[in-house]
Amino acid sequence: MVKSAYSFATKKEKIEKHIFIVWVDNEAGVLARVVGLFSGRGYNIDSLAVAEVDRSNNISRITISTSGTPKVLQQIKLQLGKLVPVHKVADFPQNKKTLMREMALLKVVSSRSHLEKAKKLCKKHKYAIIDRTGKSYVFEVSASKNEIDNLIKKLQPLGLASASRTGVVAMTKGSEIYKQY
Amino acid sequence: MSNLMTGAAMVFRTLEDQGVRHIFGYPGGAVLPIYDELKNHKKIKHILVRHEQGAGHAAEGYARSSGKPGVLLVTSGPGATNTVTALTDAYMDSVPIVCLTGQVPTHLIGTDAFQECDTTGITRPCTKHNWLVKDIKELSLILHKAFDVAMTGRPGPVLVDIPKDIQFQKGRYVRPKKIINKSTKNNIEINGKDNDIKAVATLIKKSFKPILYTGGGVINSGLAATRLLRELVSLTGFPITSTLQGLGAFPGNNPQFLGMLGMHGTYEANNAMHDCDLMINIGARFDDRITGKIDDFSPRSKKVHIDIDPSSINKNVAVDLAVIGDVKIVLGKLVSLLKQNGSDFANSNRQKITAWWNEIENWRKKNSLSFVNSGKIIKPQFAVQRLYELTKAQDTFITTEVGQHQMWAAQHYKFDKPNRWMTSGGLGTMGFGLPAAIGVQVANPEKLVIDIAGEASVLMTMQEMSTAVQYELPIKIFILNNRYMGMVRQWQELLHEKNYSESYIAALPDFVKLAEAYGCVGIRANKPEELDRKIEQMLSINGPVIFDCVVDKAENCYPMILSGKPHNQMLLGKKEDKVSNKGKILV
Ligand SMILES: Cc1ncc(C[n+]2csc(CCOP(=O)(O)OP(=O)(O)O)c2C)c(N)n1
Ligand SMILES: [Mg+2]
């Protein structure tokens, strides 16, 4: 029996999926700060993508896909905003208003006929074959996270040998942009 | 004068330009160049501690009692890791300290060199920000930025890790004219939006059962904030309560003050929080020791939250109106707005809340801080009361350790000024009070500084007595010696069937002899009738004293909200207050 636990979580709240875009100074340790904030406060990271987007201003853009209660999501945004190298945080709901893409490299090693089947499956998406041998293809596919999940499931019986994914990157639709930093 | 200088000299030049007069530190291989340079900087006095944790808490005491940043200087590896508790403590209680650590030379970083550790990695979660300096060109800028980050917005600790080779290298010293920080860059309004402040004024006018709930943010905002708070309270006629950290922002013996709230707060403060229709939180953070059971927290009130840190808003308790801003600026606007509202505002407002005050007076009659005194044995509450009576005429600074004695100090010592009360609230660090008292005394050389201590806590950093003796810092360590980790014993009594597992310290030192061993004075009081005389004796000694006040072993700290309970259900420590089984589970 838990006797002196100070308090227990009570209400169950609904979980939402969000994407946070974080513009940061591209400096040593910045990713550790962002990721450490998530692990330290018990927030989820479903996927994470990061690269420099503005060389002259030394700015990287981090895309974090996460889920949590509305209260937690608000905290994530505000806590990220407090980190010194963070310039701005944008919060995109994962819905129709947000463009979301993920890229995957998928290596299938198999018989000719399986390779052709695999190609057919990949063709349903924006794809390219970027390397081929008699017994292997490497596909480059960009699609939504779900589509890639499904594709991978279907490729497995066809000899999927290796999969590498970028994690989701996102942008708003239309001409609207965020003033970034 | 040329601005070309070594990294070590640059460190001091920055400290001088930042107006730093004292640093707390401990030398070692990786900071030797800086220690070598110390002799050339007579304006800066170094206080040699006995453990780096002590340097951290001393810097905290210095900062909290002076409003200026505290600075510590330690070596790499163990020197740095020893500061982690103090950094975390400062982070939790929003105390601005600047920690300078030595690091192995840059070419050895990552090789598991002697006394190498990942200092910035280890301290990342317990600082507002930290830096590893990899280039002499960046050193002075980073150091100045470190002070800026520590002091702006919600204050907190920062750390600058300086490899030994950088300390030797020569570079150009630059002092930035203006630091571009988050708020200047993003133009964040930290003034409180006018519309929000108007909305607060409207709520104030409509309320029949208001309460002001204030925290450490008022004190961090500075003397102007505490002045404005007093004005607001007298203008509105509202009752006011304070968190542990906020004590002193408002005079403790003013009739509008309901005492501290929360787990060991007064009956009237907690009931008023529970029953109010308007709660105005000023610079506090709805900590779990304050709210108790969140679902039942103040169920019928409109809640306003004024805070400089946006992430404090809605973190624990959802509020109806948030005002992001520096307390002094927000209160300044609010007070002048209320004053504009005609001179009869104060009167009409007072009438409207008379019924509420009557209710509060009834709660007050419970006299929830009362205790059964004894003629044979010193009750700890009595000891704090006597200490207060005998020192209140002086401008006294109090620090504490953590435990029952801390709560008794908070309940029975009344503060009428800010920056006079230094206690570890957020982290609850046993061992805080003694080194903190050293820092307070360094910042306030002529003042009376007392650490109200527990015998278990004080042993955690006792070696700093040696520091106090070395620098002739006349701190008074007033130990409420109950031979128990009293707070642990209390929880075990109430919640674990009196299974006093490991909470009794069977082999305590003789504190009087210990004092003598350190080269200071030890005093012991055993009986209530000798207490006053011995306290007077302690106060008459112009040097550090360890006062061993032998108190009742079995006393519990009341009132107490067992958590899982709302604010209006408190244990008052009277016979009828048996804990139900359900209450036990939820504390
Ligand atoms: C560093 C640290 N370790 C453990 C604790 C848990 N703890 C809280 S109060 C307490 C007992 C303190 O005993 P003492 O200093 O004698 O104070 P008392 O409660 O008896 O007044 C303990 C062990 C803590 N707060 N800090
Ligand atoms: Mg004790």
PDB file of C-alpha atoms in Angstrom, chain B residues 32-242:
ATOM      1  CA  LEU B  32      44.857  27.247 -10.737  1.00  0.00           C
ATOM      2  CA  PRO B  33      45.457  29.980 -13.334  1.00  0.00           C
ATOM      3  CA  ILE B  34      42.398  31.815 -12.009  1.00  0.00           C
ATOM      4  CA  TYR B  35      43.550  31.400  -8.410  1.00  0.00           C
ATOM      5  CA  ASP B  36      46.975  32.646  -9.428  1.00  0.00           C
ATOM      6  CA  GLU B  37      45.406  35.786 -10.834  1.00  0.00           C
ATOM      7  CA  LEU B  38      43.368  36.459  -7.665  1.00  0.00           C
ATOM      8  CA  LYS B  39      46.226  38.380  -6.027  1.00  0.00           C
ATOM      9  CA  ASN B  40      46.000  41.100  -8.682  1.00  0.00           C
ATOM     10  CA  HIS B  41      42.403  41.915  -7.878  1.00  0.00           C
ATOM     11  CA  LYS B  42      42.143  43.433  -4.476  1.00  0.00           C
ATOM     12  CA  LYS B  43      38.565  44.562  -4.962  1.00  0.00           C
ATOM     13  CA  ILE B  44      37.377  40.979  -5.010  1.00  0.00           C
ATOM     14  CA  LYS B  45      37.429  39.003  -1.821  1.00  0.00           C
ATOM     15  CA  HIS B  46      37.538  35.236  -2.028  1.00  0.00           C
ATOM     16  CA  ILE B  47      35.897  33.194   0.714  1.00  0.00           C
ATOM     17  CA  LEU B  48      37.406  29.732   0.986  1.00  0.00           C
ATOM     18  CA  VAL B  49      34.691  27.226   1.851  1.00  0.00           C
ATOM     19  CA  ARG B  50      35.161  23.663   3.071  1.00  0.00           C
ATOM     20  CA  HIS B  51      33.043  21.891   0.460  1.00  0.00           C
ATOM     21  CA  GLU B  52      31.819  23.137  -2.904  1.00  0.00           C
ATOM     22  CA  GLN B  53      28.167  22.560  -1.980  1.00  0.00           C
ATOM     23  CA  GLY B  54      28.792  25.087   0.778  1.00  0.00           C
ATOM     24  CA  ALA B  55      30.085  27.588  -1.783  1.00  0.00           C
ATOM     25  CA  GLY B  56      26.851  27.168  -3.726  1.00  0.00           C
ATOM     26  CA  HIS B  57      24.563  27.679  -0.737  1.00  0.00           C
ATOM     27  CA  ALA B  58      26.694  30.582   0.485  1.00  0.00           C
ATOM     28  CA  ALA B  59      26.283  32.186  -2.930  1.00  0.00           C
ATOM     29  CA  GLU B  60      22.536  31.619  -2.616  1.00  0.00           C
ATOM     30  CA  GLY B  61      22.423  33.214   0.834  1.00  0.00           C
ATOM     31  CA  TYR B  62      24.453  36.103  -0.495  1.00  0.00           C
ATOM     32  CA  ALA B  63      22.103  36.594  -3.442  1.00  0.00           C
ATOM     33  CA  ARG B  64      18.875  36.224  -1.514  1.00  0.00           C
ATOM     34  CA  SER B  65      19.861  38.646   1.197  1.00  0.00           C
ATOM     35  CA  SER B  66      21.391  41.276  -1.082  1.00  0.00           C
ATOM     36  CA  GLY B  67      19.480  41.123  -4.354  1.00  0.00           C
ATOM     37  CA  LYS B  68      22.828  40.778  -6.149  1.00  0.00           C
ATOM     38  CA  PRO B  69      24.043  37.638  -7.913  1.00  0.00           C
ATOM     39  CA  GLY B  70      26.132  35.194  -5.872  1.00  0.00           C
ATOM     40  CA  VAL B  71      29.324  33.906  -7.482  1.00  0.00           C
ATOM     41  CA  LEU B  72      31.220  30.675  -6.876  1.00  0.00           C
ATOM     42  CA  LEU B  73      34.430  29.336  -8.339  1.00  0.00           C
ATOM     43  CA  VAL B  74      35.319  25.642  -8.245  1.00  0.00           C
ATOM     44  CA  THR B  75      37.581  23.183  -9.966  1.00  0.00           C
ATOM     45  CA  SER B  76      36.689  20.546 -12.561  1.00  0.00           C
ATOM     46  CA  GLY B  77      35.378  17.031 -11.873  1.00  0.00           C
ATOM     47  CA  PRO B  78      34.559  16.611  -8.163  1.00  0.00           C
ATOM     48  CA  GLY B  79      34.556  20.361  -7.600  1.00  0.00           C
ATOM     49  CA  ALA B  80      31.871  20.755 -10.223  1.00  0.00           C
ATOM     50  CA  THR B  81      29.803  17.727  -9.210  1.00  0.00           C
ATOM     51  CA  ASN B  82      29.804  18.902  -5.601  1.00  0.00           C
ATOM     52  CA  THR B  83      27.932  22.030  -6.669  1.00  0.00           C
ATOM     53  CA  VAL B  84      25.031  20.149  -8.245  1.00  0.00           C
ATOM     54  CA  THR B  85      22.812  20.155  -5.142  1.00  0.00           C
ATOM     55  CA  ALA B  86      23.267  23.880  -4.664  1.00  0.00           C
ATOM     56  CA  LEU B  87      22.630  24.615  -8.341  1.00  0.00           C
ATOM     57  CA  THR B  88      19.439  22.568  -8.244  1.00  0.00           C
ATOM     58  CA  ASP B  89      18.412  24.311  -5.057  1.00  0.00           C
ATOM     59  CA  ALA B  90      18.952  27.701  -6.688  1.00  0.00           C
ATOM     60  CA  TYR B  91      17.080  26.579  -9.781  1.00  0.00           C
ATOM     61  CA  MET B  92      14.038  25.477  -7.784  1.00  0.00           C
ATOM     62  CA  ASP B  93      13.951  28.648  -5.691  1.00  0.00           C
ATOM     63  CA  SER B  94      14.850  31.049  -8.534  1.00  0.00           C
ATOM     64  CA  VAL B  95      18.084  32.333  -7.009  1.00  0.00           C
ATOM     65  CA  PRO B  96      20.585  34.085  -9.299  1.00  0.00           C
ATOM     66  CA  ILE B  97      24.003  32.502  -8.877  1.00  0.00           C
ATOM     67  CA  VAL B  98      26.913  32.303 -11.295  1.00  0.00           C
ATOM     68  CA  CYS B  99      29.036  29.177 -11.019  1.00  0.00           C
ATOM     69  CA  LEU B 100      32.475  29.232 -12.641  1.00  0.00           C
ATOM     70  CA  THR B 101      34.062  25.821 -13.072  1.00  0.00           C
ATOM     71  CA  GLY B 102      37.472  24.865 -14.310  1.00  0.00           C
ATOM     72  CA  GLN B 103      37.679  22.190 -16.975  1.00  0.00           C
ATOM     73  CA  VAL B 104      40.512  20.061 -18.324  1.00  0.00           C
ATOM     74  CA  PRO B 105      42.350  21.634 -21.295  1.00  0.00           C
ATOM     75  CA  THR B 106      40.320  21.587 -24.512  1.00  0.00           C
ATOM     76  CA  HIS B 107      42.538  19.010 -26.226  1.00  0.00           C
ATOM     77  CA  LEU B 108      41.868  16.550 -23.370  1.00  0.00           C
ATOM     78  CA  ILE B 109      38.089  16.969 -23.314  1.00  0.00           C
ATOM     79  CA  GLY B 110      36.465  13.655 -24.116  1.00  0.00           C
ATOM     80  CA  THR B 111      39.458  11.537 -23.170  1.00  0.00           C
ATOM     81  CA  ASP B 112      38.420  10.745 -19.589  1.00  0.00           C
ATOM     82  CA  ALA B 113      41.273  12.920 -18.420  1.00  0.00           C
ATOM     83  CA  PHE B 114      42.066  13.293 -14.735  1.00  0.00           C
ATOM     84  CA  GLN B 115      39.214  15.173 -13.036  1.00  0.00           C
ATOM     85  CA  GLU B 116      37.320  15.497 -16.256  1.00  0.00           C
ATOM     86  CA  CYS B 117      33.561  15.289 -16.167  1.00  0.00           C
ATOM     87  CA  ASP B 118      30.824  16.433 -18.500  1.00  0.00           C
ATOM     88  CA  THR B 119      30.054  19.471 -16.368  1.00  0.00           C
ATOM     89  CA  THR B 120      27.711  21.174 -18.798  1.00  0.00           C
ATOM     90  CA  GLY B 121      25.952  17.847 -19.392  1.00  0.00           C
ATOM     91  CA  ILE B 122      25.521  17.163 -15.693  1.00  0.00           C
ATOM     92  CA  THR B 123      24.311  20.665 -14.881  1.00  0.00           C
ATOM     93  CA  ARG B 124      22.121  21.237 -17.911  1.00  0.00           C
ATOM     94  CA  PRO B 125      18.871  20.321 -16.122  1.00  0.00           C
ATOM     95  CA  CYS B 126      19.730  22.352 -13.013  1.00  0.00           C
ATOM     96  CA  THR B 127      20.793  25.646 -14.553  1.00  0.00           C
ATOM     97  CA  LYS B 128      18.923  28.248 -16.565  1.00  0.00           C
ATOM     98  CA  HIS B 129      21.746  27.932 -19.047  1.00  0.00           C
ATOM     99  CA  ASN B 130      25.359  26.851 -19.111  1.00  0.00           C
ATOM    100  CA  TRP B 131      28.321  27.321 -21.407  1.00  0.00           C
ATOM    101  CA  LEU B 132      31.516  25.454 -22.197  1.00  0.00           C
ATOM    102  CA  VAL B 133      33.996  28.064 -23.399  1.00  0.00           C
ATOM    103  CA  LYS B 134      35.965  26.671 -26.318  1.00  0.00           C
ATOM    104  CA  ASP B 135      37.532  29.842 -27.635  1.00  0.00           C
ATOM    105  CA  ILE B 136      39.189  32.686 -25.725  1.00  0.00           C
ATOM    106  CA  LYS B 137      37.464  35.104 -28.105  1.00  0.00           C
ATOM    107  CA  GLU B 138      34.122  34.148 -26.632  1.00  0.00           C
ATOM    108  CA  LEU B 139      35.062  34.189 -22.961  1.00  0.00           C
ATOM    109  CA  SER B 140      34.252  37.732 -21.886  1.00  0.00           C
ATOM    110  CA  LEU B 141      31.043  37.812 -23.866  1.00  0.00           C
ATOM    111  CA  ILE B 142      29.856  34.538 -22.394  1.00  0.00           C
ATOM    112  CA  LEU B 143      30.696  35.659 -18.863  1.00  0.00           C
ATOM    113  CA  HIS B 144      28.710  38.862 -19.234  1.00  0.00           C
ATOM    114  CA  LYS B 145      25.857  36.979 -20.816  1.00  0.00           C
ATOM    115  CA  ALA B 146      25.903  34.541 -17.911  1.00  0.00           C
ATOM    116  CA  PHE B 147      25.230  37.376 -15.456  1.00  0.00           C
ATOM    117  CA  ASP B 148      22.474  38.673 -17.676  1.00  0.00           C
ATOM    118  CA  VAL B 149      20.742  35.300 -17.915  1.00  0.00           C
ATOM    119  CA  ALA B 150      21.035  34.738 -14.157  1.00  0.00           C
ATOM    120  CA  MET B 151      19.463  38.091 -13.323  1.00  0.00           C
ATOM    121  CA  THR B 152      16.807  38.685 -15.968  1.00  0.00           C
ATOM    122  CA  GLY B 153      13.270  37.314 -16.115  1.00  0.00           C
ATOM    123  CA  ARG B 154      12.803  34.652 -13.512  1.00  0.00           C
ATOM    124  CA  PRO B 155      16.251  34.559 -11.902  1.00  0.00           C
ATOM    125  CA  GLY B 156      18.252  31.366 -11.592  1.00  0.00           C
ATOM    126  CA  PRO B 157      21.652  29.697 -11.594  1.00  0.00           C
ATOM    127  CA  VAL B 158      24.022  29.634 -14.564  1.00  0.00           C
ATOM    128  CA  LEU B 159      27.346  27.918 -15.068  1.00  0.00           C
ATOM    129  CA  VAL B 160      30.396  28.726 -17.193  1.00  0.00           C
ATOM    130  CA  ASP B 161      32.861  25.900 -17.713  1.00  0.00           C
ATOM    131  CA  ILE B 162      36.345  27.218 -18.570  1.00  0.00           C
ATOM    132  CA  PRO B 163      39.053  24.820 -19.781  1.00  0.00           C
ATOM    133  CA  LYS B 164      42.480  25.396 -18.279  1.00  0.00           C
ATOM    134  CA  ASP B 165      44.178  26.271 -21.565  1.00  0.00           C
ATOM    135  CA  ILE B 166      41.607  29.019 -22.154  1.00  0.00           C
ATOM    136  CA  GLN B 167      42.504  30.478 -18.763  1.00  0.00           C
ATOM    137  CA  PHE B 168      46.139  30.801 -19.923  1.00  0.00           C
ATOM    138  CA  GLN B 169      45.460  32.090 -23.432  1.00  0.00           C
ATOM    139  CA  LYS B 170      45.447  35.772 -24.203  1.00  0.00           C
ATOM    140  CA  GLY B 171      42.548  37.479 -25.832  1.00  0.00           C
ATOM    141  CA  ARG B 172      40.790  40.782 -26.114  1.00  0.00           C
ATOM    142  CA  TYR B 173      38.408  41.703 -23.358  1.00  0.00           C
ATOM    143  CA  VAL B 174      35.111  43.053 -24.559  1.00  0.00           C
ATOM    144  CA  ARG B 175      32.277  44.268 -22.457  1.00  0.00           C
ATOM    145  CA  PRO B 176      29.081  44.218 -24.456  1.00  0.00           C
ATOM    146  CA  LYS B 177      27.209  47.507 -24.320  1.00  0.00           C
ATOM    147  CA  LYS B 178      23.853  45.871 -24.322  1.00  0.00           C
ATOM    148  CA  ILE B 179      23.095  42.205 -24.018  1.00  0.00           C
ATOM    149  CA  ILE B 180      20.523  40.949 -26.451  1.00  0.00           C
ATOM    150  CA  ASN B 181      18.483  38.581 -24.353  1.00  0.00           C
ATOM    151  CA  LYS B 182      15.224  36.814 -24.994  1.00  0.00           C
ATOM    152  CA  SER B 183      13.007  39.606 -23.798  1.00  0.00           C
ATOM    153  CA  THR B 184      14.839  42.384 -25.603  1.00  0.00           C
ATOM    154  CA  LYS B 185      15.083  40.360 -28.792  1.00  0.00           C
ATOM    155  CA  ASN B 186      11.551  39.102 -28.968  1.00  0.00           C
ATOM    156  CA  ASN B 187      10.136  42.255 -27.495  1.00  0.00           C
ATOM    157  CA  ILE B 188       8.323  40.174 -24.944  1.00  0.00           C
ATOM    158  CA  GLU B 189       6.051  42.319 -22.862  1.00  0.00           C
ATOM    159  CA  ILE B 190       6.990  41.716 -19.291  1.00  0.00           C
ATOM    160  CA  ASN B 191       4.989  44.690 -18.158  1.00  0.00           C
ATOM    161  CA  GLY B 192       1.581  43.127 -17.922  1.00  0.00           C
ATOM    162  CA  LYS B 193      -0.886  44.045 -20.638  1.00  0.00           C
ATOM    163  CA  ASP B 194      -3.076  47.000 -19.739  1.00  0.00           C
ATOM    164  CA  ASN B 195      -6.280  45.149 -20.565  1.00  0.00           C
ATOM    165  CA  ASP B 196      -5.361  42.278 -18.285  1.00  0.00           C
ATOM    166  CA  ILE B 197      -4.632  44.698 -15.478  1.00  0.00           C
ATOM    167  CA  LYS B 198      -7.958  46.423 -16.021  1.00  0.00           C
ATOM    168  CA  ALA B 199      -9.641  43.046 -15.814  1.00  0.00           C
ATOM    169  CA  VAL B 200      -7.913  42.372 -12.493  1.00  0.00           C
ATOM    170  CA  ALA B 201      -9.163  45.718 -11.151  1.00  0.00           C
ATOM    171  CA  THR B 202     -12.698  44.817 -12.194  1.00  0.00           C
ATOM    172  CA  LEU B 203     -12.481  41.461 -10.429  1.00  0.00           C
ATOM    173  CA  ILE B 204     -11.166  43.211  -7.325  1.00  0.00           C
ATOM    174  CA  LYS B 205     -14.173  45.518  -7.287  1.00  0.00           C
ATOM    175  CA  LYS B 206     -16.649  42.700  -7.743  1.00  0.00           C
ATOM    176  CA  SER B 207     -15.247  40.350  -5.157  1.00  0.00           C
ATOM    177  CA  PHE B 208     -16.826  39.651  -1.789  1.00  0.00           C
ATOM    178  CA  LYS B 209     -14.381  37.014  -0.574  1.00  0.00           C
ATOM    179  CA  PRO B 210     -10.978  37.911  -1.932  1.00  0.00           C
ATOM    180  CA  ILE B 211      -7.514  36.750  -0.963  1.00  0.00           C
ATOM    181  CA  LEU B 212      -4.022  37.693  -2.071  1.00  0.00           C
ATOM    182  CA  TYR B 213      -1.667  34.742  -2.257  1.00  0.00           C
ATOM    183  CA  THR B 214       1.903  35.940  -2.622  1.00  0.00           C
ATOM    184  CA  GLY B 215       5.206  34.185  -3.216  1.00  0.00           C
ATOM    185  CA  GLY B 216       8.930  34.564  -3.699  1.00  0.00           C
ATOM    186  CA  GLY B 217       8.361  36.367  -6.997  1.00  0.00           C
ATOM    187  CA  VAL B 218       7.430  39.497  -5.062  1.00  0.00           C
ATOM    188  CA  ILE B 219      10.770  39.433  -3.277  1.00  0.00           C
ATOM    189  CA  ASN B 220      12.689  38.658  -6.464  1.00  0.00           C
ATOM    190  CA  SER B 221      11.061  41.647  -8.107  1.00  0.00           C
ATOM    191  CA  GLY B 222      12.738  43.928  -5.569  1.00  0.00           C
ATOM    192  CA  LEU B 223      11.926  46.460  -2.892  1.00  0.00           C
ATOM    193  CA  ALA B 224       9.567  48.438  -5.122  1.00  0.00           C
ATOM    194  CA  ALA B 225       7.389  45.340  -5.462  1.00  0.00           C
ATOM    195  CA  THR B 226       7.092  44.838  -1.715  1.00  0.00           C
ATOM    196  CA  ARG B 227       6.244  48.516  -1.252  1.00  0.00           C
ATOM    197  CA  LEU B 228       3.525  48.300  -3.874  1.00  0.00           C
ATOM    198  CA  LEU B 229       2.193  45.099  -2.350  1.00  0.00           C
ATOM    199  CA  ARG B 230       1.760  46.883   0.972  1.00  0.00           C
ATOM    200  CA  GLU B 231      -0.024  49.673  -0.816  1.00  0.00           C
ATOM    201  CA  LEU B 232      -2.323  47.256  -2.616  1.00  0.00           C
ATOM    202  CA  VAL B 233      -3.212  45.484   0.619  1.00  0.00           C
ATOM    203  CA  SER B 234      -4.033  48.684   2.456  1.00  0.00           C
ATOM    204  CA  LEU B 235      -5.925  50.102  -0.507  1.00  0.00           C
ATOM    205  CA  THR B 236      -8.131  47.050  -0.993  1.00  0.00           C
ATOM    206  CA  GLY B 237      -8.459  45.939   2.614  1.00  0.00           C
ATOM    207  CA  PHE B 238      -7.955  42.387   1.364  1.00  0.00           C
ATOM    208  CA  PRO B 239      -6.561  39.563   3.479  1.00  0.00           C
ATOM    209  CA  ILE B 240      -3.160  38.322   2.385  1.00  0.00           C
ATOM    210  CA  THR B 241      -1.327  35.042   2.832  1.00  0.00           C
ATOM    211  CA  SER B 242       2.138  34.031   1.718  1.00  0.00           C
TER     212      SER B 242
END
